Short mmCIF file of C-alpha atoms in Angstrom, two decimals:
data_model
loop_
_atom_site.label_atom_id
_atom_site.label_comp_id
_atom_site.label_asym_id
_atom_site.label_seq_id
_atom_site.Cartn_x
_atom_site.Cartn_y
_atom_site.Cartn_z
CA MET D 1 7.07 -21.33 1.34
CA SER D 2 4.57 -19.47 3.54
CA GLY D 3 5.01 -15.98 2.21
CA GLY D 4 2.94 -12.85 2.16
CA LEU D 5 2.74 -9.29 0.96
CA LEU D 6 0.56 -6.25 1.67
CA VAL D 7 -0.24 -4.11 -1.36
CA ALA D 8 -0.93 -0.60 -0.02
CA GLY D 9 -1.62 2.57 -1.97
CA THR D 10 -0.87 6.26 -1.77
CA THR D 11 -4.62 6.92 -2.21
CA SER D 12 -7.90 5.17 -2.77
CA ASP D 13 -8.20 3.93 -6.36
CA ALA D 14 -4.43 3.91 -6.84
CA GLY D 15 -4.71 0.44 -8.34
CA LYS D 16 -4.33 -1.82 -5.28
CA SER D 17 -7.06 -4.24 -6.38
CA VAL D 18 -5.68 -4.56 -9.90
CA VAL D 19 -2.09 -4.98 -8.74
CA THR D 20 -3.12 -7.58 -6.16
CA ALA D 21 -5.02 -9.53 -8.81
CA GLY D 22 -2.07 -9.27 -11.20
CA ILE D 23 0.41 -10.55 -8.61
CA CYS D 24 -1.98 -13.40 -7.76
CA ARG D 25 -2.31 -14.43 -11.41
CA TRP D 26 1.46 -14.17 -11.97
CA LEU D 27 2.14 -16.37 -8.93
CA VAL D 28 -0.42 -19.02 -9.79
CA ARG D 29 1.11 -19.31 -13.27
CA GLN D 30 4.41 -20.07 -11.52
CA GLY D 31 2.79 -22.99 -9.74
CA VAL D 32 2.37 -21.15 -6.41
CA LYS D 33 -0.70 -21.92 -4.35
CA VAL D 34 -1.88 -18.39 -3.56
CA ALA D 35 -4.90 -16.65 -2.02
CA PRO D 36 -6.04 -12.99 -1.78
CA PHE D 37 -6.97 -11.22 1.45
CA LYS D 38 -8.49 -7.88 2.39
CA ALA D 39 -9.12 -7.50 6.10
CA GLN D 40 -11.66 -4.71 5.79
CA ASN D 41 -13.38 -3.58 2.65
CA MET D 42 -15.79 -0.70 2.07
CA SER D 43 -17.80 -1.50 -1.02
CA LEU D 44 -21.29 -1.66 -2.42
CA ASN D 45 -20.17 -4.18 -5.03
CA SER D 46 -20.33 -7.54 -3.32
CA PHE D 47 -20.58 -11.24 -4.13
CA VAL D 48 -22.01 -14.36 -2.52
CA THR D 49 -19.75 -17.38 -1.98
CA ARG D 50 -21.00 -20.94 -2.37
CA GLU D 51 -21.36 -21.08 1.42
CA GLY D 52 -23.71 -18.09 1.37
CA ALA D 53 -21.22 -15.49 2.66
CA GLU D 54 -21.14 -11.93 1.33
CA ILE D 55 -17.70 -10.53 0.43
CA GLY D 56 -16.37 -7.72 -1.77
CA ARG D 57 -16.48 -8.41 -5.50
CA ALA D 58 -12.84 -7.38 -5.85
CA GLN D 59 -11.81 -10.24 -3.55
CA ALA D 60 -14.01 -12.64 -5.51
CA MET D 61 -12.23 -11.58 -8.70
CA GLN D 62 -8.84 -11.90 -7.00
CA ALA D 63 -9.81 -15.44 -5.98
CA GLN D 64 -10.57 -16.10 -9.64
CA ALA D 65 -7.12 -14.76 -10.45
CA CYS D 66 -5.78 -17.38 -8.00
CA ARG D 67 -8.02 -20.05 -9.62
CA ILE D 68 -9.67 -20.85 -6.30
CA GLU D 69 -13.15 -20.51 -4.84
CA PRO D 70 -13.75 -17.27 -2.91
CA SER D 71 -14.52 -17.54 0.79
CA ALA D 72 -15.35 -15.28 3.73
CA LEU D 73 -11.79 -15.78 5.00
CA MET D 74 -10.59 -13.58 2.15
CA ASN D 75 -12.67 -10.55 3.27
CA PRO D 76 -13.74 -10.99 6.90
CA VAL D 77 -15.03 -7.42 7.34
CA LEU D 78 -17.17 -5.73 4.68
CA LEU D 79 -18.66 -2.27 5.21
CA LYS D 80 -21.63 -1.39 2.99
CA PRO D 81 -22.38 2.35 3.13
CA GLY D 82 -26.00 3.34 3.61
CA GLY D 83 -25.26 7.05 3.27
CA GLU D 84 -22.64 9.55 4.34
CA GLN D 85 -22.86 8.69 8.05
CA SER D 86 -23.40 4.94 8.48
CA SER D 87 -22.62 1.53 7.04
CA GLN D 88 -23.86 -2.00 7.42
CA VAL D 89 -21.13 -4.13 9.01
CA VAL D 90 -20.80 -7.57 7.44
CA LEU D 91 -18.66 -9.96 9.50
CA MET D 92 -17.55 -13.28 8.05
CA GLY D 93 -20.12 -12.88 5.31
CA LYS D 94 -23.14 -12.07 7.51
CA PRO D 95 -24.57 -8.64 8.48
CA VAL D 96 -24.19 -7.85 12.19
CA GLY D 97 -25.67 -4.34 12.31
CA GLU D 98 -25.53 -0.72 11.20
CA MET D 99 -22.87 1.58 12.61
CA SER D 100 -21.68 5.15 12.20
CA ALA D 101 -18.08 5.81 11.18
CA ARG D 102 -17.43 7.30 14.63
CA GLY D 103 -18.86 4.23 16.35
CA TYR D 104 -16.90 1.85 14.16
CA HIS D 105 -13.54 3.58 14.55
CA GLY D 106 -14.35 4.32 18.17
CA GLY D 107 -14.00 0.72 19.28
CA ARG D 108 -15.84 -1.82 17.16
CA GLN D 109 -13.06 -1.99 14.58
CA GLN D 110 -10.44 -3.08 17.11
CA LYS D 111 -12.78 -5.76 18.47
CA LEU D 112 -12.78 -7.34 15.01
CA PHE D 113 -9.00 -7.43 14.81
CA GLY D 114 -8.73 -10.89 16.36
CA THR D 115 -11.09 -12.32 13.75
CA VAL D 116 -9.12 -10.63 10.98
CA LEU D 117 -5.80 -12.04 12.19
CA ASP D 118 -7.29 -15.52 12.64
CA CYS D 119 -8.55 -15.49 9.04
CA LEU D 120 -5.18 -14.41 7.71
CA ALA D 121 -3.40 -17.05 9.78
CA GLU D 122 -5.75 -19.74 8.45
CA LEU D 123 -5.09 -18.69 4.87
CA ARG D 124 -1.32 -18.58 5.44
CA GLY D 125 -1.49 -22.07 6.90
CA THR D 126 -3.29 -23.34 3.80
CA TYR D 127 -1.59 -21.50 0.94
CA ASP D 128 2.02 -20.96 -0.12
CA ALA D 129 1.46 -17.20 -0.31
CA VAL D 130 -1.24 -14.72 0.66
CA ILE D 131 -1.36 -11.39 -1.18
CA CYS D 132 -3.14 -8.84 0.99
CA GLU D 133 -4.73 -5.63 -0.20
CA GLY D 134 -4.80 -2.53 1.98
CA ALA D 135 -7.48 0.16 1.98
CA GLY D 136 -7.17 3.86 1.21
CA SER D 137 -3.71 4.98 2.36
CA PRO D 138 -1.59 3.51 5.18
CA ALA D 139 -0.68 7.09 6.17
CA GLU D 140 -4.14 8.07 7.42
CA ILE D 141 -2.65 9.34 10.67
CA ASN D 142 -6.05 9.99 12.24
CA LEU D 143 -7.00 6.32 11.85
CA ARG D 144 -3.70 4.56 12.58
CA ARG D 145 -4.57 3.71 16.20
CA THR D 146 -7.53 1.57 15.14
CA ASP D 147 -6.17 0.36 11.79
CA ILE D 148 -6.81 -3.31 10.99
CA VAL D 149 -6.30 -3.28 7.22
CA ASN D 150 -3.02 -1.45 6.46
CA MET D 151 0.00 -1.14 8.76
CA GLY D 152 -1.96 -2.59 11.67
CA ILE D 153 -2.17 -5.96 9.97
CA ALA D 154 1.29 -5.65 8.40
CA ARG D 155 2.83 -5.13 11.85
CA ASN D 156 0.91 -7.97 13.50
CA ALA D 157 1.51 -10.45 10.67
CA GLY D 158 5.06 -9.32 9.80
CA LEU D 159 4.14 -8.55 6.19
CA PRO D 160 6.34 -6.55 3.83
CA VAL D 161 4.51 -3.62 2.24
CA LEU D 162 4.55 -2.51 -1.39
CA VAL D 163 3.10 0.99 -1.94
CA VAL D 164 1.29 1.56 -5.25
CA GLY D 165 0.95 5.05 -6.72
CA ASP D 166 -1.18 6.19 -9.68
CA ILE D 167 1.17 8.41 -11.70
CA ASP D 168 -1.67 9.32 -14.08
CA ARG D 169 -3.07 11.51 -11.28
CA GLY D 170 0.20 13.37 -10.86
CA GLY D 171 2.28 13.95 -7.74
CA VAL D 172 3.36 10.35 -7.41
CA PHE D 173 6.88 11.08 -6.04
CA ALA D 174 5.54 13.38 -3.33
CA SER D 175 2.88 10.79 -2.53
CA PHE D 176 5.44 7.99 -2.18
CA PHE D 177 7.77 10.07 -0.02
CA GLY D 178 4.97 11.51 2.11
CA THR D 179 3.40 8.10 2.69
CA VAL D 180 6.61 6.73 4.16
CA ALA D 181 7.48 9.90 6.08
CA LEU D 182 4.15 9.92 7.91
CA LEU D 183 4.57 6.40 9.27
CA SER D 184 6.13 5.49 12.60
CA GLU D 185 9.63 4.04 12.68
CA GLU D 186 8.27 0.53 13.31
CA ASP D 187 5.84 0.82 10.42
CA GLN D 188 8.51 2.20 8.09
CA LYS D 189 10.64 -0.90 8.63
CA LEU D 190 8.02 -2.92 6.72
CA VAL D 191 7.66 -0.59 3.73
CA ALA D 192 9.93 -2.26 1.22
CA GLY D 193 9.36 -0.02 -1.76
CA PHE D 194 7.09 1.28 -4.47
CA LEU D 195 5.22 0.31 -7.62
CA VAL D 196 4.25 2.96 -10.18
CA ASN D 197 0.89 2.38 -11.83
CA LYS D 198 -0.68 3.78 -15.05
CA PHE D 199 2.48 5.27 -16.58
CA ARG D 200 2.21 6.74 -20.09
CA GLY D 201 5.23 7.43 -22.26
CA ASP D 202 8.96 6.68 -22.23
CA VAL D 203 9.94 5.04 -18.95
CA SER D 204 13.53 6.22 -19.34
CA LEU D 205 12.31 9.76 -18.62
CA LEU D 206 10.97 8.53 -15.28
CA GLU D 207 14.09 6.69 -14.17
CA PRO D 208 16.00 9.74 -12.82
CA GLY D 209 13.07 10.45 -10.54
CA LEU D 210 13.01 6.85 -9.34
CA ASP D 211 16.74 7.06 -8.59
CA MET D 212 16.20 10.26 -6.60
CA LEU D 213 13.31 8.63 -4.73
CA HIS D 214 15.60 5.74 -3.82
CA GLY D 215 18.20 8.18 -2.59
CA LEU D 216 15.64 10.03 -0.46
CA THR D 217 13.94 6.98 1.06
CA GLY D 218 16.43 4.13 0.75
CA ARG D 219 13.65 2.13 -0.93
CA ARG D 220 13.59 0.82 -4.46
CA THR D 221 10.81 0.82 -7.05
CA TYR D 222 9.71 -2.70 -7.94
CA GLY D 223 8.18 -1.84 -11.29
CA VAL D 224 6.50 0.70 -13.56
CA LEU D 225 3.21 -0.58 -14.95
CA PRO D 226 2.07 1.08 -18.18
CA PHE D 227 -1.39 2.54 -18.64
CA ARG D 228 -3.75 0.04 -20.27
CA HIS D 229 -7.42 0.53 -21.14
CA GLY D 230 -10.03 -1.93 -19.93
CA LEU D 231 -7.91 -3.58 -17.22
CA GLY D 232 -9.95 -2.71 -14.14
CA ILE D 233 -11.47 -5.58 -12.20
CA ASP D 234 -14.74 -5.13 -10.34
CA GLU D 235 -14.71 -1.69 -8.75
CA GLU D 236 -15.30 -1.13 -5.07
CA ASP D 237 -16.53 2.44 -5.31
CA GLY D 238 -20.31 2.70 -5.43
CA LEU D 239 -20.53 6.12 -3.76
CA ARG D 240 -19.82 8.43 -6.68
CA VAL D 241 -22.28 11.29 -6.86
CA SER D 242 -22.96 10.64 -10.52
CA LEU D 243 -21.60 8.36 -13.20
CA ARG D 244 -23.39 10.24 -15.98
CA GLY D 245 -21.44 10.08 -19.18
CA THR D 246 -19.29 7.18 -18.04
CA VAL D 247 -19.20 4.41 -20.62
CA ARG D 248 -18.28 0.90 -19.53
CA GLU D 249 -15.07 -0.03 -21.30
CA SER D 250 -14.64 -3.35 -23.03
CA ASN D 251 -12.29 -4.65 -25.69
CA THR D 252 -14.73 -6.25 -28.11
CA ALA D 253 -15.16 -7.02 -31.79
CA PRO D 254 -17.30 -4.88 -34.15
CA PRO D 255 -21.09 -5.43 -34.16
CA VAL D 256 -22.34 -8.56 -35.87
CA GLY D 257 -25.63 -7.03 -37.04
CA GLU D 258 -26.37 -3.75 -38.78
CA ASP D 259 -27.38 -1.87 -35.63
CA VAL D 260 -26.02 -1.34 -32.15
CA LEU D 261 -28.07 -1.50 -28.96
CA ARG D 262 -27.89 1.48 -26.62
CA VAL D 263 -28.21 0.71 -22.92
CA ALA D 264 -28.85 3.50 -20.40
CA VAL D 265 -28.14 2.67 -16.75
CA CYS D 266 -29.75 4.93 -14.17
CA ALA D 267 -26.94 6.15 -11.88
CA ILE D 268 -29.05 5.91 -8.73
CA PRO D 269 -27.65 6.77 -5.29
CA LEU D 270 -25.79 4.08 -3.33
CA MET D 271 -25.63 2.01 -6.51
CA SER D 272 -24.58 -1.55 -5.76
CA ASN D 273 -23.33 -4.31 -8.01
CA PHE D 274 -23.34 -2.11 -11.09
CA THR D 275 -20.81 -4.68 -12.32
CA ASP D 276 -23.94 -6.57 -13.50
CA ILE D 277 -23.70 -4.30 -16.54
CA ASP D 278 -20.22 -5.50 -17.51
CA ALA D 279 -21.59 -8.54 -19.30
CA LEU D 280 -23.70 -6.28 -21.52
CA ALA D 281 -20.70 -4.02 -22.20
CA ALA D 282 -18.71 -7.08 -23.27
CA GLU D 283 -21.12 -7.78 -26.14
CA PRO D 284 -20.05 -6.51 -29.56
CA GLY D 285 -22.48 -3.81 -30.63
CA VAL D 286 -23.82 -2.99 -27.14
CA VAL D 287 -23.05 0.53 -25.88
CA VAL D 288 -23.55 1.03 -22.13
CA ARG D 289 -23.82 4.48 -20.59
CA PHE D 290 -24.66 5.72 -17.07
CA VAL D 291 -27.28 8.50 -17.05
CA ASP D 292 -29.06 10.79 -14.61
CA ARG D 293 -31.37 12.87 -16.85
CA PRO D 294 -34.74 11.87 -18.33
CA GLU D 295 -33.83 13.07 -21.82
CA GLU D 296 -30.98 10.57 -21.88
CA LEU D 297 -33.51 7.72 -21.88
CA ALA D 298 -35.03 8.87 -25.16
CA ASP D 299 -32.67 7.06 -27.55
CA ALA D 300 -31.96 4.08 -25.27
CA ASP D 301 -33.07 0.67 -26.48
CA LEU D 302 -32.85 -0.72 -22.95
CA VAL D 303 -32.95 1.08 -19.60
CA VAL D 304 -31.47 -0.70 -16.60
CA ILE D 305 -32.17 0.25 -12.99
CA PRO D 306 -29.36 -1.46 -11.06
CA GLY D 307 -29.12 -2.56 -7.45
CA THR D 308 -28.83 -0.11 -4.59
CA ARG D 309 -28.15 -0.08 -0.86
CA GLY D 310 -30.91 2.54 -0.54
CA THR D 311 -34.05 1.47 -2.40
CA VAL D 312 -36.29 4.21 -0.96
CA ARG D 313 -33.61 6.86 -1.50
CA ALA D 314 -33.20 5.67 -5.11
CA LEU D 315 -36.96 5.98 -5.61
CA GLU D 316 -36.89 9.54 -4.25
CA TRP D 317 -33.96 10.35 -6.56
CA LEU D 318 -35.81 9.03 -9.62
CA HIS D 319 -38.71 11.36 -8.79
CA GLU D 320 -36.42 14.33 -8.07
CA ARG D 321 -34.64 13.93 -11.41
CA GLY D 322 -37.77 13.43 -13.47
CA LEU D 323 -36.66 9.91 -14.31
CA ALA D 324 -39.65 8.30 -12.57
CA ASP D 325 -42.13 9.83 -15.03
CA ALA D 326 -39.82 9.07 -17.96
CA LEU D 327 -39.67 5.42 -16.87
CA LYS D 328 -43.45 5.20 -16.54
CA ARG D 329 -43.88 6.64 -20.04
CA ARG D 330 -41.35 4.20 -21.36
CA VAL D 331 -43.16 1.24 -19.81
CA ALA D 332 -46.51 2.47 -21.18
CA GLU D 333 -44.94 2.61 -24.66
CA GLY D 334 -43.75 -0.99 -24.35
CA ARG D 335 -40.05 -0.10 -24.45
CA PRO D 336 -37.65 -2.41 -22.57
CA VAL D 337 -36.79 -1.76 -18.91
CA LEU D 338 -34.82 -4.12 -16.64
CA GLY D 339 -34.76 -3.72 -12.86
CA ILE D 340 -32.19 -5.67 -10.87
CA CYS D 341 -32.55 -6.16 -7.11
CA GLY D 342 -33.24 -2.65 -5.71
CA GLY D 343 -34.05 -1.59 -9.27
CA PHE D 344 -36.67 -4.35 -9.38
CA GLN D 345 -38.12 -3.19 -6.06
CA VAL D 346 -38.65 0.43 -7.16
CA LEU D 347 -40.69 -0.78 -10.16
CA GLY D 348 -43.24 -2.38 -7.84
CA GLU D 349 -46.44 -0.98 -6.37
CA HIS D 350 -45.54 -0.70 -2.73
CA ILE D 351 -42.49 -0.90 -0.45
CA GLU D 352 -42.64 -1.55 3.29
CA ASP D 353 -39.23 -0.69 4.73
CA GLU D 354 -38.51 -0.72 8.46
CA VAL D 355 -35.00 -2.10 7.90
CA GLU D 356 -32.98 -0.12 5.36
CA SER D 357 -34.45 3.40 5.29
CA ARG D 358 -36.91 2.86 8.18
CA GLN D 359 -39.42 5.03 6.33
CA GLY D 360 -42.24 2.52 6.61
CA GLU D 361 -44.71 2.33 3.75
CA VAL D 362 -43.67 3.96 0.46
CA GLU D 363 -45.33 3.86 -2.96
CA GLY D 364 -43.23 2.46 -5.78
CA LEU D 365 -43.41 3.35 -9.47
CA GLY D 366 -46.32 0.93 -9.83
CA VAL D 367 -45.38 -0.60 -13.17
CA LEU D 368 -45.02 -4.18 -11.91
CA PRO D 369 -47.57 -6.10 -9.76
CA VAL D 370 -45.17 -6.52 -6.85
CA ARG D 371 -45.27 -5.55 -3.18
CA VAL D 372 -41.95 -5.56 -1.32
CA ARG D 373 -41.44 -5.99 2.42
CA PHE D 374 -37.97 -5.56 3.91
CA ALA D 375 -37.11 -8.38 6.30
CA PRO D 376 -34.42 -8.11 9.02
CA LYS D 377 -32.59 -11.19 7.72
CA LYS D 378 -30.61 -10.66 4.53
CA ILE D 379 -31.11 -13.16 1.72
CA LEU D 380 -27.74 -14.47 0.47
CA THR D 381 -28.06 -17.25 -2.09
CA ARG D 382 -26.60 -18.59 -5.36
CA PRO D 383 -29.71 -19.53 -7.39
CA GLU D 384 -29.87 -21.46 -10.62
CA GLY D 385 -32.76 -21.57 -13.03
CA GLU D 386 -34.03 -21.09 -16.57
CA ALA D 387 -35.32 -18.14 -18.53
CA LEU D 388 -35.98 -17.55 -22.23
CA GLY D 389 -35.13 -21.21 -22.79
CA GLU D 390 -31.61 -20.86 -21.39
CA ARG D 391 -29.92 -21.96 -18.17
CA VAL D 392 -29.10 -19.07 -15.83
CA THR D 393 -27.03 -18.73 -12.66
CA GLY D 394 -26.77 -15.73 -10.37
CA TYR D 395 -26.55 -14.56 -6.79
CA GLU D 396 -28.93 -12.71 -4.47
CA ILE D 397 -28.10 -10.06 -1.83
CA HIS D 398 -31.18 -8.29 -0.45
CA HIS D 399 -33.47 -7.68 2.52
CA GLY D 400 -36.54 -7.09 0.35
CA VAL D 401 -39.04 -9.94 -0.01
CA ALA D 402 -41.21 -9.69 -3.11
CA ASP D 403 -44.91 -10.60 -3.09
CA ILE D 404 -45.73 -11.05 -6.77
CA HIS D 405 -49.36 -11.15 -7.90
CA GLY D 406 -49.39 -11.23 -11.67
CA GLY D 407 -47.23 -11.15 -14.76
CA THR D 408 -45.00 -13.89 -16.11
CA PRO D 409 -42.32 -15.51 -13.89
CA PHE D 410 -38.77 -14.36 -14.66
CA LEU D 411 -35.76 -15.48 -12.56
CA ASP D 412 -37.82 -15.60 -9.35
CA GLY D 413 -39.08 -12.17 -10.36
CA ILE D 414 -41.56 -11.03 -12.96
CA ARG D 415 -42.02 -9.90 -16.53
CA VAL D 416 -44.89 -7.76 -17.78
CA GLY D 417 -44.61 -6.96 -21.47
CA GLN D 418 -41.14 -5.48 -21.97
CA THR D 419 -40.62 -4.64 -18.28
CA TRP D 420 -38.49 -7.13 -16.41
CA GLY D 421 -37.61 -7.41 -12.74
CA THR D 422 -35.43 -9.82 -10.79
CA HIS D 423 -33.43 -10.01 -7.57
CA TRP D 424 -30.73 -12.03 -9.35
CA HIS D 425 -27.37 -10.34 -9.77
CA GLY D 426 -24.97 -11.80 -12.32
CA SER D 427 -27.62 -13.38 -14.53
CA LEU D 428 -26.33 -11.57 -17.62
CA GLU D 429 -23.00 -13.39 -17.24
CA SER D 430 -24.81 -16.55 -18.49
CA ASP D 431 -23.96 -16.32 -22.18
CA GLY D 432 -26.97 -18.09 -23.70
CA PHE D 433 -29.45 -16.15 -21.57
CA ARG D 434 -27.74 -12.82 -22.28
CA ARG D 435 -27.94 -13.41 -26.02
CA ALA D 436 -31.62 -14.44 -25.78
CA PHE D 437 -32.43 -11.37 -23.69
CA LEU D 438 -30.68 -9.03 -26.13
CA ARG D 439 -32.58 -10.60 -29.03
CA GLU D 440 -35.82 -9.81 -27.17
CA VAL D 441 -34.71 -6.20 -26.72
CA ALA D 442 -33.73 -5.89 -30.38
CA THR D 443 -37.08 -7.28 -31.52
CA ALA D 444 -39.01 -4.96 -29.21
CA THR D 445 -37.11 -1.90 -30.45
CA GLY D 446 -36.94 -2.86 -34.12
CA ARG D 447 -33.16 -2.80 -34.11
CA ARG D 448 -31.25 -4.95 -36.58
CA PHE D 449 -28.95 -6.05 -33.81
CA VAL D 450 -27.54 -9.58 -33.75
CA PRO D 451 -25.77 -10.94 -30.65
CA ALA D 452 -22.35 -12.40 -31.36
CA PRO D 453 -22.69 -16.21 -31.30
CA ASP D 454 -19.42 -16.89 -29.50
CA THR D 455 -18.97 -14.23 -26.80
CA SER D 456 -17.95 -15.96 -23.58
CA PHE D 457 -18.01 -13.61 -20.60
CA ALA D 458 -16.07 -16.08 -18.46
CA ALA D 459 -13.37 -16.35 -21.13
CA LEU D 460 -13.15 -12.56 -21.40
CA ARG D 461 -12.66 -12.31 -17.63
CA GLU D 462 -9.91 -14.93 -17.80
CA GLU D 463 -8.21 -13.02 -20.60
CA GLN D 464 -8.43 -9.86 -18.51
CA LEU D 465 -6.84 -11.56 -15.50
CA ASP D 466 -4.09 -12.97 -17.71
CA ARG D 467 -3.39 -9.46 -19.00
CA LEU D 468 -2.99 -8.31 -15.39
CA GLY D 469 -0.59 -11.17 -14.78
CA ASP D 470 1.31 -10.19 -17.93
CA LEU D 471 1.67 -6.63 -16.64
CA ILE D 472 3.38 -7.87 -13.50
CA GLU D 473 5.52 -10.41 -15.33
CA GLN D 474 6.66 -7.95 -18.01
CA HIS D 475 6.97 -4.68 -16.11
CA ALA D 476 7.81 -5.57 -12.51
CA ASP D 477 11.05 -6.97 -11.12
CA THR D 478 9.54 -10.38 -10.40
CA ASP D 479 12.74 -11.82 -8.92
CA ALA D 480 12.83 -9.02 -6.35
CA LEU D 481 9.08 -9.33 -5.82
CA TRP D 482 9.46 -13.06 -5.17
CA ARG D 483 12.17 -12.43 -2.58
CA LEU D 484 9.94 -9.87 -0.91
CA ILE D 485 7.01 -12.30 -0.67
CA GLU D 486 9.21 -15.15 0.50
CA SER D 487 11.59 -13.38 2.89
CA GLY D 488 9.89 -10.16 3.97
CA ALA D 489 11.06 -6.57 3.92
CA PRO D 490 14.82 -5.93 3.52
CA GLN D 491 16.74 -5.28 6.71
CA GLY D 492 18.22 -1.87 7.50
CA LEU D 493 15.66 0.32 5.73
CA PRO D 494 16.25 3.90 6.86
CA PHE D 495 13.83 5.97 8.92
CA ILE D 496 12.44 8.97 7.06
CA PRO D 497 11.51 11.89 9.32
CA PRO D 498 9.28 13.21 10.70
CA GLY D 499 7.47 9.91 11.19
CA ALA D 500 3.97 9.57 12.63
CA PRO D 501 2.78 12.30 15.01
CA ALA D 502 2.85 11.40 18.67
#
């Protein structure tokens, strides 16, 4: 078997990443050697492979669903937005420059197509099946000519396409029909059918609509996945204007101690790797909330400033919102603050940035004895170390180089009183360290909080991936899905007018 499938979506955030991970976990449980692939990803949530390559976190999680090590082959092109107009282009895990959307779609994208196809071919030569994830919608008619992630790759690699629609948003039938009808005749031949995601209620009420959709398009629906809380894998979207009020979901046990710990995460612009917070949210008795107002820090036991693709912009935002002064007061009062990567950098005294913002010398919040200089070469490592008497692993993704002149060492960063700063992402996924850190926070705040002694973040992630696999196994037509992966799109699928514009 050397099969493949492209999971496309009617929109961004339709559930492509989750469905891809679920299909991967279902296949690997059947004894299939499978790998994920996303030709081009736009995300501020990224991960570092063992070889020191930067890829999207969603692909890293999909690799975990396949029970294999992630590699740059699985996400050859990663775009990291630096604002509304430009992105850093990461090719095969290494940054190759900044580019505007017009410049990228105007020619650079097509030049990367050969690399993308070579990576997919290498994966297909190594694994029994490769489950590819598209981006946005395949019916972006303004971008079809330069497409290398949706129908462009499906056509070149001969992949059948499964279109996922989020019925919880509404309009799913129109979205399915319109997606097919806006594709060219050659592209339509590869669209095998549909998968409904996030359905609530009695599926029998949906079936007449699915029958009508089949009659209109000649394409079947391969499954209806029910809505389930807490099933999202690492999100790609780090460009939301504000996440204030959003609480990280986690299926956990009741608190062990008498108190809970409240964690406020500053929803800074261009927030990256906010998935660092997931390990805190997985702890019984820890409530995690994204905030963007100074008064929302008042009752927080711990404030986290996460990573960002725009350190200087994040610093400006903290001042604009009044959060900078609130953070300084908090530090002066000895109340816990944790800065991760860009969040660590803004806590320092001085930032010299001719790389990311190109604003030169900028004053930081000045609460940690650190001076940061942005270097052209990005640091991409998988460090290991010890903190609070516990072993810790993590990963680093940053241009900023920290010159530390005081304080107590902490994960290659620094601690001063109850203010902590580190460039390490993922450190809170180390169970022993996370528990020790939360005990420190509880002591500093006088909370009668006790970390659960047996929470395993890795085990919770495995359970989550198994639940995704269960969704596919229990609510999709897996026999038909297997035939699709193994044999490609059915022959004789009808053309649905009008097709793509000339």
